[in-house]
Structure formats: C-alpha cells, structure tokens
Amino acid sequence: MSKTESAPVSHFIRSIVREDLKTGKFDQRVHTRFPPEPNGYLHIGHAKSICLNFGLANEFAGKCNLRFDDTNPIKEESEYVESIKEDVRWLGFDWDNREYYASDYFEQLYSWAVQLIKSGKAYVDDLNADQIRDYRGTLTKPGQQSPYRSRPVAENLDLFERMRAGEFPDGTRVLRAKIDMSSPNINMRDPVLYRILHASHHRSGDKWCIYPMYDFAHGQCDSIERITHSICTLEFEDHRPLYDWLLDELGIYHPQQIEFARLNLSYTLMSKRKLLQLVQEKIVSGWDDPRMPTISGLRRRGYTPEAIRDFAERIGVAKSESTVDIAFLEHCLREDLNKRSRRAMAVLKPLKVVIDNYPENQVEELEAYNNPEDLNMGTRKVPFSKILFIEQDDFREDPPKKFFRLAPGREVRLRYAFFIKCTDVIKNPVTGQIRELHCTYDPASRGGESPDGRKVKATLHWVSAAHAVPAEVRLYDNLFTKSDPEDVAAGEDFRKNLNPDSLQILPDCQLEPHLATVIPGERIQFERLGYFCVDTKDSRPGSLVFNRTVTLKDTWARIEKGGSAE
Ligand code: ATP
Ligand code: MG
C-alpha cells in the first residue's frame, strides 16, 4: 500500500473474518478467491471485488485464488482469460501459482453428480426448458413436480451416463437436484445441475458435451480449493440455501458464503453483456477504449492502480445497494496523480503571440518546477522566445466582467516567465478570425514578478513556438448523459443516453519541448488543464497522442463542502 492510500475502514466482512479467526472456525485460515467468468473484460465493479478478496487475504496473512468460472463454453474465450490476468496483476495482486479453472474440476463435479443420483438427490428430467419454467411456479404459486422426478436411481444413472456420452441433442434432458418444488425459494425448486451443450470449450475442447450449471460448480469449486470465505455479490443471497444444501448433501468441506452489495457508479454501465454490445457495435474503439469502465480502459486513460485500490477501500463494503458518484472515483484519482505527476505546459488550442519588443533569435531558458507539491522532483528549463503560443480560451477581444485573462490593453503573467501586455489583434480580413496577437513584455518581470510590485490578475501557460512539440490530445467525457444510463422510456435502451461529446480530438496541440521524449503510459499534469497520459496504443515518437485522464476541477470536493456539482 502506498502512502496515498487510506487506512482500512472496518466493514462487516472484515468483522466476520476477524471473528472466525478468533473462534478458530477455519483453523485460523483465511482463503478467499476471485471467480470471474471469462466472458468479457473486467470492470471497476470487479476491481472492488478483487480488492476485497485479495485485500482480506493480504491483511490476514491468507491466500486468494484466481479461479476462472468457465462453465459456459459458448460465451467464453482465452482472450478474456489473458486480459483478466493482466488486469488483476496490474491492480497489484498476486495469486502465486493458484490459478484455477472450474473446467479442471469437471471430472470431480461429474462424480459428485453421480453421488447425488445414487443417494436419490438428483434425477434426469426430460422436460424441455419451457416446460421446466412452467412447472417451476412463481413467487406466489408453488411449483409442480416433473413426471420424471420419481425415476429409479438405476435409470437416472444410465441416462446421465448417456448424456455425457453424447447420445442426446442439446436441450433434450437435464440433471436436476431433487429438493422441494414447493419451497418459497425458487432456487430450491429442483434446480438444474447439468445441461447438454455440444460446444467446444476454450480449455477442455470437445471432451465434454454436458456442462455443470454455475450453482452446481461454484460451491464445489470453493470446497475443492478449501476456501474459507466465499465472498460474492447480493444477487447470490437467494442461492446460498442451495450452496449449503449441495455441500451438505455431498458431505464435503463447507466454506461460508458471504454476500455484499455490488458497486454501481453514476454515468457508468456495469454489465459485461452491455459493455460487449458497445464493443461489438463499435460505439467505442474496443474494451480498452479510455471511456470504458473496464480496468483496461481506465489503465489506458491514465488511472493508477493505487487510485483504484484507494477508491475501493474508501467506498467500503455494505449489505444494501447504492450508487457511488463517479466524481468520488475522480477525486481519489486526482489525489494520487497530484502527488506523483510531473508538470508541464501544453497548449491545446494554440493562439500565436508575437512579443514585439523581444529580440529576434534570442532564446532564454527559464526555470520551472517539475512538481510544486514535491520539490524533490526538481526543476527543468523552459525556452522562451519571440513567438509563443497561448490558449485561445485565454484571450477575449471583448472580455466579459469576470474574465481576467488576456485582452487588448491588458497585462497578464506568463507562468515562470514574464508579464506581457496585449497591444494588437491581427485578424483574417475575410473571416474575422483572430490570427495572432501582438504583445510587449517587461524584461524586469523575469521569473514572474515585477520589481515595482505591479499586480496582474491572471497567469497563463504558454509554449515557445519554435521549440514546441506537436501532439494530438483526446479529451474524454462520460459515455452517458444520464447519471443512470438505463433511465430510458419504454422500448428504448441505454444507447439512447450515449453522450455524443464523450470524445473530442484536438489534433494541433503544442507542448513544451521536453515532452518529446515521453514514453507510452507516462502521466503528466498539463498546468491549468488536467492530468494526461501518453496513449499506449496510438502514440509514437514524433506523433504523440495524449489522453486526458481527468480535469483539475474537483466536483467531489465541492459536493463535500455542501455545494452542488455544477
Ligand atoms: P455475469 O453477468 O457475466 O456473471 P458478473 O459481472 O457477475 O457478470 P463475474 O465474472 O461473474 O461477472 O464476476 C466475478 C466476480 O466479480 C463475482 O464474484 C461478482 O460477484 C463480482 N462482481 C461483478 N460485478 C461486480 C460489481 N459491480 N461490484 C462488485 N463485485 C462485482
Ligand atoms: Mg457473475
């Protein structure tokens, strides 16, 4: 844990683990797991679960397994497995050699299914999916027993074996647990344990044509790995009686399932299925598009693992659903970037400025702090010359009342440099567009203060035109215009709420010369503008591409002070 990260706050799962250590419930062991299904890239919600599971293991000198819950061959791919490993590692966690796959346990799971059949606790059902649904009943109506429920054990064993042998087409038979069709908990109404799927699996190939359902795989995998605390999200609370029933019926080691509320973030979609849709429909450039809430997207955008871990710790762990303001995630990010990022000047929308009284061909090297928050990061030299660029937004020909930046006849400070005063505005005679400004500078104000104590109301960033490095800068905003992307009228979907301005590309930016040597992934604060990160895919020496990670404006700090976000 780095210094920027917060000390652990207690939460109910931590308390349960502490208590279990005290009573010796699991022989003083803490062994958790993170169980992704490899059917998509991980997102910030998964990061919460990763930090929780690996974090508890680290905190209590335990272990955390990485387990791929790969029981559905149709939606799973090795590409996802690789991305998941990369993301967990990048977040700062290590599973040593404990990389497991539910598919590695298929043989064991099969023999446990056989055991349940032999003890009269499971049967092969010939009803099809629709019939099973009809027979299941509803919350207010008890279920009905399948006519195949009372099949003799020997017949069940024979049919289950033939299911495995590939004798039957998909969907014609399933293996079900024999529990209670009138249970108030629908998950206990003879849940399906195995289905027939003639599909190739990304690991087991064509070895299997029957696959265990999540509910039959998960708890048994936990048991095999001797997990102590099986932490999952709230939607599994109603599955816990089944989790417990299966382990008890099989008479095997019994971990404890604990549920917590999943992370929801404002302006953010958190469903893998919908994120996949964004990728497939090319609404974003890929899973790692910097606007995506995926860990790979956040990484490419410039997020740090420290900021994400800190966020995960500070939002806490609760038993009831809520939505976290995305401004809080950005707040955690700024706190971290503020300390670690070196500063530089970059002009995103350049406006040419000619300093009329500055000698032609003269260049001065001015000293600038690399990080005013951390003087150990030293200083650098910034060249100053007769022709500069400033930000178009920093000049107004006809300034409104509270606009204190440059205007005709007005004097401002150029950061680390001199006072300049605008004397003339040159425009394109046809379009009226401003082409360049003419200014004078005060040589006595070198370094940014004038000896006569004259005050200016604004300090602008700038770059020397002759020395500047060109770059493309990509500005990002939320992918959705509504806090709840799913808030749509009947018949519409989240695509209705896509933000048309979520990406703005600025192709002609001008940067301080020392940025010519940045490396992909490097994070820098552009003074007055925000934190930026060199794009890891598209940036090349000589044609640099930067992503804006986050602006400097902290809406969360304002919310905390009791103000509104806007
Ligand atoms: P799916 O619908 O594909 O199951 P999922 O988001 O649940 O989607 P999993 O791969 O099953 O994806 O998730 C792995 C683990 O991450 C699970 O333990 C799950 O509970 C947890 N998880 C998923 N989404 C969140 C979230 N938003 N907040 C916290 N934990 C989450
Ligand atoms: Mg899941």
mmCIF file of C-alpha atoms in Angstrom, residues 180-374:
data_model
loop_
_atom_site.group_PDB
_atom_site.id
_atom_site.type_symbol
_atom_site.label_atom_id
_atom_site.label_comp_id
_atom_site.label_asym_id
_atom_site.label_seq_id
_atom_site.Cartn_x
_atom_site.Cartn_y
_atom_site.Cartn_z
ATOM 1 C CA ASP A 180 -38.565 -29.173 -2.883
ATOM 2 C CA MET A 181 -40.909 -27.958 -5.630
ATOM 3 C CA SER A 182 -42.962 -26.014 -3.102
ATOM 4 C CA SER A 183 -40.072 -24.185 -1.458
ATOM 5 C CA PRO A 184 -40.687 -20.457 -1.095
ATOM 6 C CA ASN A 185 -37.181 -20.060 -2.545
ATOM 7 C CA ILE A 186 -37.411 -20.743 -6.261
ATOM 8 C CA ASN A 187 -33.727 -21.697 -6.383
ATOM 9 C CA MET A 188 -34.625 -24.732 -4.260
ATOM 10 C CA ARG A 189 -37.320 -25.993 -6.642
ATOM 11 C CA ASP A 190 -35.263 -28.786 -8.140
ATOM 12 C CA PRO A 191 -32.587 -26.579 -9.735
ATOM 13 C CA VAL A 192 -30.867 -27.743 -12.895
ATOM 14 C CA LEU A 193 -27.364 -29.085 -12.198
ATOM 15 C CA TYR A 194 -26.234 -30.151 -15.681
ATOM 16 C CA ARG A 195 -27.288 -29.371 -19.210
ATOM 17 C CA ILE A 196 -26.368 -30.809 -22.578
ATOM 18 C CA LEU A 197 -24.279 -28.485 -24.748
ATOM 19 C CA HIS A 198 -22.452 -29.832 -27.764
ATOM 20 C CA ALA A 199 -19.956 -26.980 -27.807
ATOM 21 C CA SER A 200 -16.187 -26.710 -27.777
ATOM 22 C CA HIS A 201 -14.746 -25.346 -24.566
ATOM 23 C CA HIS A 202 -11.759 -22.972 -24.626
ATOM 24 C CA ARG A 203 -9.850 -25.367 -22.371
ATOM 25 C CA SER A 204 -11.430 -28.802 -22.369
ATOM 26 C CA GLY A 205 -12.106 -28.775 -26.108
ATOM 27 C CA ASP A 206 -14.664 -31.402 -27.121
ATOM 28 C CA LYS A 207 -14.127 -33.660 -24.139
ATOM 29 C CA TRP A 208 -17.476 -32.702 -22.629
ATOM 30 C CA CYS A 209 -20.937 -32.222 -24.033
ATOM 31 C CA ILE A 210 -22.611 -31.752 -20.670
ATOM 32 C CA TYR A 211 -21.703 -28.759 -18.548
ATOM 33 C CA PRO A 212 -22.429 -28.029 -14.879
ATOM 34 C CA MET A 213 -24.557 -25.003 -14.055
ATOM 35 C CA TYR A 214 -22.980 -22.172 -12.096
ATOM 36 C CA ASP A 215 -24.818 -23.209 -8.925
ATOM 37 C CA PHE A 216 -23.522 -26.732 -9.107
ATOM 38 C CA ALA A 217 -19.964 -25.689 -9.917
ATOM 39 C CA HIS A 218 -19.339 -22.746 -7.673
ATOM 40 C CA GLY A 219 -19.672 -24.087 -4.157
ATOM 41 C CA GLN A 220 -18.000 -27.371 -5.044
ATOM 42 C CA CYS A 221 -15.026 -25.490 -6.548
ATOM 43 C CA ASP A 222 -14.828 -23.449 -3.350
ATOM 44 C CA SER A 223 -14.838 -26.697 -1.413
ATOM 45 C CA ILE A 224 -12.101 -28.326 -3.515
ATOM 46 C CA GLU A 225 -9.895 -25.267 -3.034
ATOM 47 C CA ARG A 226 -10.694 -25.194 0.690
ATOM 48 C CA ILE A 227 -11.885 -21.616 0.510
ATOM 49 C CA THR A 228 -12.877 -20.195 3.869
ATOM 50 C CA HIS A 229 -14.920 -17.122 2.960
ATOM 51 C CA SER A 230 -16.675 -17.248 -0.403
ATOM 52 C CA ILE A 231 -17.482 -13.602 -0.969
ATOM 53 C CA CYS A 232 -19.959 -12.734 -3.691
ATOM 54 C CA THR A 233 -22.482 -10.087 -4.660
ATOM 55 C CA LEU A 234 -26.023 -9.803 -3.277
ATOM 56 C CA GLU A 235 -27.808 -11.494 -6.162
ATOM 57 C CA PHE A 236 -26.412 -14.776 -4.780
ATOM 58 C CA GLU A 237 -28.043 -14.366 -1.382
ATOM 59 C CA ASP A 238 -31.053 -16.394 -2.539
ATOM 60 C CA HIS A 239 -28.705 -19.052 -3.868
ATOM 61 C CA ARG A 240 -26.986 -19.569 -0.518
ATOM 62 C CA PRO A 241 -29.505 -22.205 0.691
ATOM 63 C CA LEU A 242 -28.660 -24.202 -2.441
ATOM 64 C CA TYR A 243 -24.929 -23.618 -1.966
ATOM 65 C CA ASP A 244 -25.261 -25.007 1.559
ATOM 66 C CA TRP A 245 -27.601 -27.845 0.571
ATOM 67 C CA LEU A 246 -25.239 -29.206 -2.091
ATOM 68 C CA LEU A 247 -22.182 -29.156 0.164
ATOM 69 C CA ASP A 248 -24.115 -30.795 2.986
ATOM 70 C CA GLU A 249 -25.660 -33.478 0.794
ATOM 71 C CA LEU A 250 -22.258 -34.301 -0.649
ATOM 72 C CA GLY A 251 -20.756 -34.245 2.834
ATOM 73 C CA ILE A 252 -17.729 -32.254 1.767
ATOM 74 C CA TYR A 253 -15.748 -29.346 3.230
ATOM 75 C CA HIS A 254 -18.062 -26.369 3.648
ATOM 76 C CA PRO A 255 -16.886 -22.769 3.100
ATOM 77 C CA GLN A 256 -19.043 -19.849 4.175
ATOM 78 C CA GLN A 257 -20.718 -17.743 1.504
ATOM 79 C CA ILE A 258 -20.990 -14.032 2.334
ATOM 80 C CA GLU A 259 -22.771 -11.504 0.137
ATOM 81 C CA PHE A 260 -22.123 -7.789 -0.303
ATOM 82 C CA ALA A 261 -23.640 -5.044 -2.455
ATOM 83 C CA ARG A 262 -22.114 -4.663 -5.888
ATOM 84 C CA LEU A 263 -20.594 -1.371 -6.916
ATOM 85 C CA ASN A 264 -22.754 0.870 -9.043
ATOM 86 C CA LEU A 265 -21.257 4.102 -10.383
ATOM 87 C CA SER A 266 -23.123 7.087 -11.757
ATOM 88 C CA TYR A 267 -22.866 7.674 -15.535
ATOM 89 C CA THR A 268 -21.469 4.156 -15.871
ATOM 90 C CA LEU A 269 -22.730 0.861 -17.254
ATOM 91 C CA MET A 270 -21.549 -2.144 -15.292
ATOM 92 C CA SER A 271 -22.924 -5.081 -17.198
ATOM 93 C CA LYS A 272 -20.473 -7.164 -19.195
ATOM 94 C CA ARG A 273 -23.174 -8.002 -21.682
ATOM 95 C CA LYS A 274 -23.853 -4.342 -22.395
ATOM 96 C CA LEU A 275 -20.180 -3.422 -22.449
ATOM 97 C CA LEU A 276 -19.719 -6.182 -25.026
ATOM 98 C CA GLN A 277 -22.521 -4.601 -27.042
ATOM 99 C CA LEU A 278 -20.684 -1.250 -27.013
ATOM 100 C CA VAL A 279 -17.608 -3.025 -28.359
ATOM 101 C CA GLN A 280 -19.413 -5.135 -30.953
ATOM 102 C CA GLU A 281 -21.437 -2.216 -32.285
ATOM 103 C CA LYS A 282 -18.247 -0.132 -32.445
ATOM 104 C CA ILE A 283 -19.722 2.568 -30.253
ATOM 105 C CA VAL A 284 -16.320 2.527 -28.567
ATOM 106 C CA SER A 285 -12.976 1.567 -30.103
ATOM 107 C CA GLY A 286 -12.626 -1.611 -28.028
ATOM 108 C CA TRP A 287 -12.701 -2.998 -24.496
ATOM 109 C CA ASP A 288 -9.811 -0.675 -23.651
ATOM 110 C CA ASP A 289 -11.345 2.477 -25.057
ATOM 111 C CA PRO A 290 -10.437 5.112 -22.451
ATOM 112 C CA ARG A 291 -14.134 5.900 -21.950
ATOM 113 C CA MET A 292 -14.909 2.334 -20.898
ATOM 114 C CA PRO A 293 -15.251 1.497 -17.175
ATOM 115 C CA THR A 294 -13.121 -1.572 -17.806
ATOM 116 C CA ILE A 295 -9.850 -1.868 -15.946
ATOM 117 C CA SER A 296 -8.035 -1.857 -19.296
ATOM 118 C CA GLY A 297 -9.925 1.283 -20.328
ATOM 119 C CA LEU A 298 -9.148 3.031 -17.061
ATOM 120 C CA ARG A 299 -5.500 1.999 -17.365
ATOM 121 C CA ARG A 300 -5.252 3.392 -20.876
ATOM 122 C CA ARG A 301 -6.996 6.551 -19.737
ATOM 123 C CA GLY A 302 -4.247 7.070 -17.148
ATOM 124 C CA TYR A 303 -5.761 5.738 -13.910
ATOM 125 C CA THR A 304 -3.271 4.341 -11.416
ATOM 126 C CA PRO A 305 -3.763 1.054 -9.549
ATOM 127 C CA GLU A 306 -3.159 2.962 -6.320
ATOM 128 C CA ALA A 307 -6.084 5.299 -7.016
ATOM 129 C CA ILE A 308 -8.414 2.395 -7.789
ATOM 130 C CA ARG A 309 -7.374 0.480 -4.668
ATOM 131 C CA ASP A 310 -7.827 3.592 -2.565
ATOM 132 C CA PHE A 311 -11.285 4.142 -4.070
ATOM 133 C CA ALA A 312 -12.255 0.527 -3.384
ATOM 134 C CA GLU A 313 -11.198 0.861 0.238
ATOM 135 C CA ARG A 314 -12.896 4.198 0.816
ATOM 136 C CA ILE A 315 -16.300 3.260 -0.640
ATOM 137 C CA GLY A 316 -16.475 0.451 1.898
ATOM 138 C CA VAL A 317 -18.489 -2.736 1.776
ATOM 139 C CA ALA A 318 -22.202 -2.766 2.509
ATOM 140 C CA LYS A 319 -25.199 -5.075 2.524
ATOM 141 C CA SER A 320 -27.515 -2.788 0.556
ATOM 142 C CA GLU A 321 -27.287 -1.466 -2.988
ATOM 143 C CA SER A 322 -26.323 2.131 -3.638
ATOM 144 C CA THR A 323 -24.709 4.181 -6.385
ATOM 145 C CA VAL A 324 -21.356 5.846 -5.908
ATOM 146 C CA ASP A 325 -20.850 9.244 -7.544
ATOM 147 C CA ILE A 326 -18.236 8.983 -10.290
ATOM 148 C CA ALA A 327 -16.882 12.306 -9.015
ATOM 149 C CA PHE A 328 -15.613 10.378 -5.997
ATOM 150 C CA LEU A 329 -13.599 7.987 -8.170
ATOM 151 C CA GLU A 330 -12.091 11.001 -9.936
ATOM 152 C CA HIS A 331 -11.369 12.622 -6.590
ATOM 153 C CA CYS A 332 -9.350 9.575 -5.470
ATOM 154 C CA LEU A 333 -7.524 9.652 -8.799
ATOM 155 C CA ARG A 334 -6.608 13.350 -8.537
ATOM 156 C CA GLU A 335 -5.286 12.883 -5.016
ATOM 157 C CA ASP A 336 -2.881 10.256 -6.290
ATOM 158 C CA LEU A 337 -1.914 11.967 -9.559
ATOM 159 C CA ASN A 338 -1.346 15.281 -7.808
ATOM 160 C CA LYS A 339 1.464 13.766 -5.806
ATOM 161 C CA ARG A 340 3.146 11.718 -8.477
ATOM 162 C CA SER A 341 2.736 13.622 -11.755
ATOM 163 C CA ARG A 342 5.316 15.959 -13.082
ATOM 164 C CA ARG A 343 4.027 19.193 -14.522
ATOM 165 C CA ALA A 344 4.431 20.607 -17.990
ATOM 166 C CA MET A 345 2.907 23.311 -20.111
ATOM 167 C CA ALA A 346 0.801 22.334 -23.094
ATOM 168 C CA VAL A 347 -1.380 24.488 -25.286
ATOM 169 C CA LEU A 348 -4.341 22.544 -26.583
ATOM 170 C CA LYS A 349 -5.909 25.185 -28.853
ATOM 171 C CA PRO A 350 -2.986 27.378 -29.855
ATOM 172 C CA LEU A 351 -3.168 31.116 -30.468
ATOM 173 C CA LYS A 352 0.019 32.707 -31.825
ATOM 174 C CA VAL A 353 1.519 35.561 -29.819
ATOM 175 C CA VAL A 354 4.349 37.775 -31.129
ATOM 176 C CA ILE A 355 6.358 39.659 -28.494
ATOM 177 C CA ASP A 356 7.240 42.774 -30.476
ATOM 178 C CA ASN A 357 9.952 44.084 -28.161
ATOM 179 C CA TYR A 358 11.674 40.708 -27.715
ATOM 180 C CA PRO A 359 14.919 40.410 -29.692
ATOM 181 C CA GLU A 360 14.708 38.329 -32.839
ATOM 182 C CA ASN A 361 16.577 34.975 -32.476
ATOM 183 C CA GLN A 362 17.026 35.327 -28.711
ATOM 184 C CA VAL A 363 16.152 32.337 -26.549
ATOM 185 C CA GLU A 364 16.080 32.379 -22.749
ATOM 186 C CA GLU A 365 15.905 29.304 -20.572
ATOM 187 C CA LEU A 366 13.546 29.802 -17.667
ATOM 188 C CA GLU A 367 13.428 27.570 -14.640
ATOM 189 C CA ALA A 368 10.207 25.721 -13.810
ATOM 190 C CA TYR A 369 9.247 23.327 -11.006
ATOM 191 C CA ASN A 370 8.559 19.769 -12.068
ATOM 192 C CA ASN A 371 6.093 19.411 -9.214
ATOM 193 C CA PRO A 372 5.337 22.250 -6.801
ATOM 194 C CA GLU A 373 3.800 19.588 -4.471
ATOM 195 C CA ASP A 374 7.073 17.694 -4.314
#
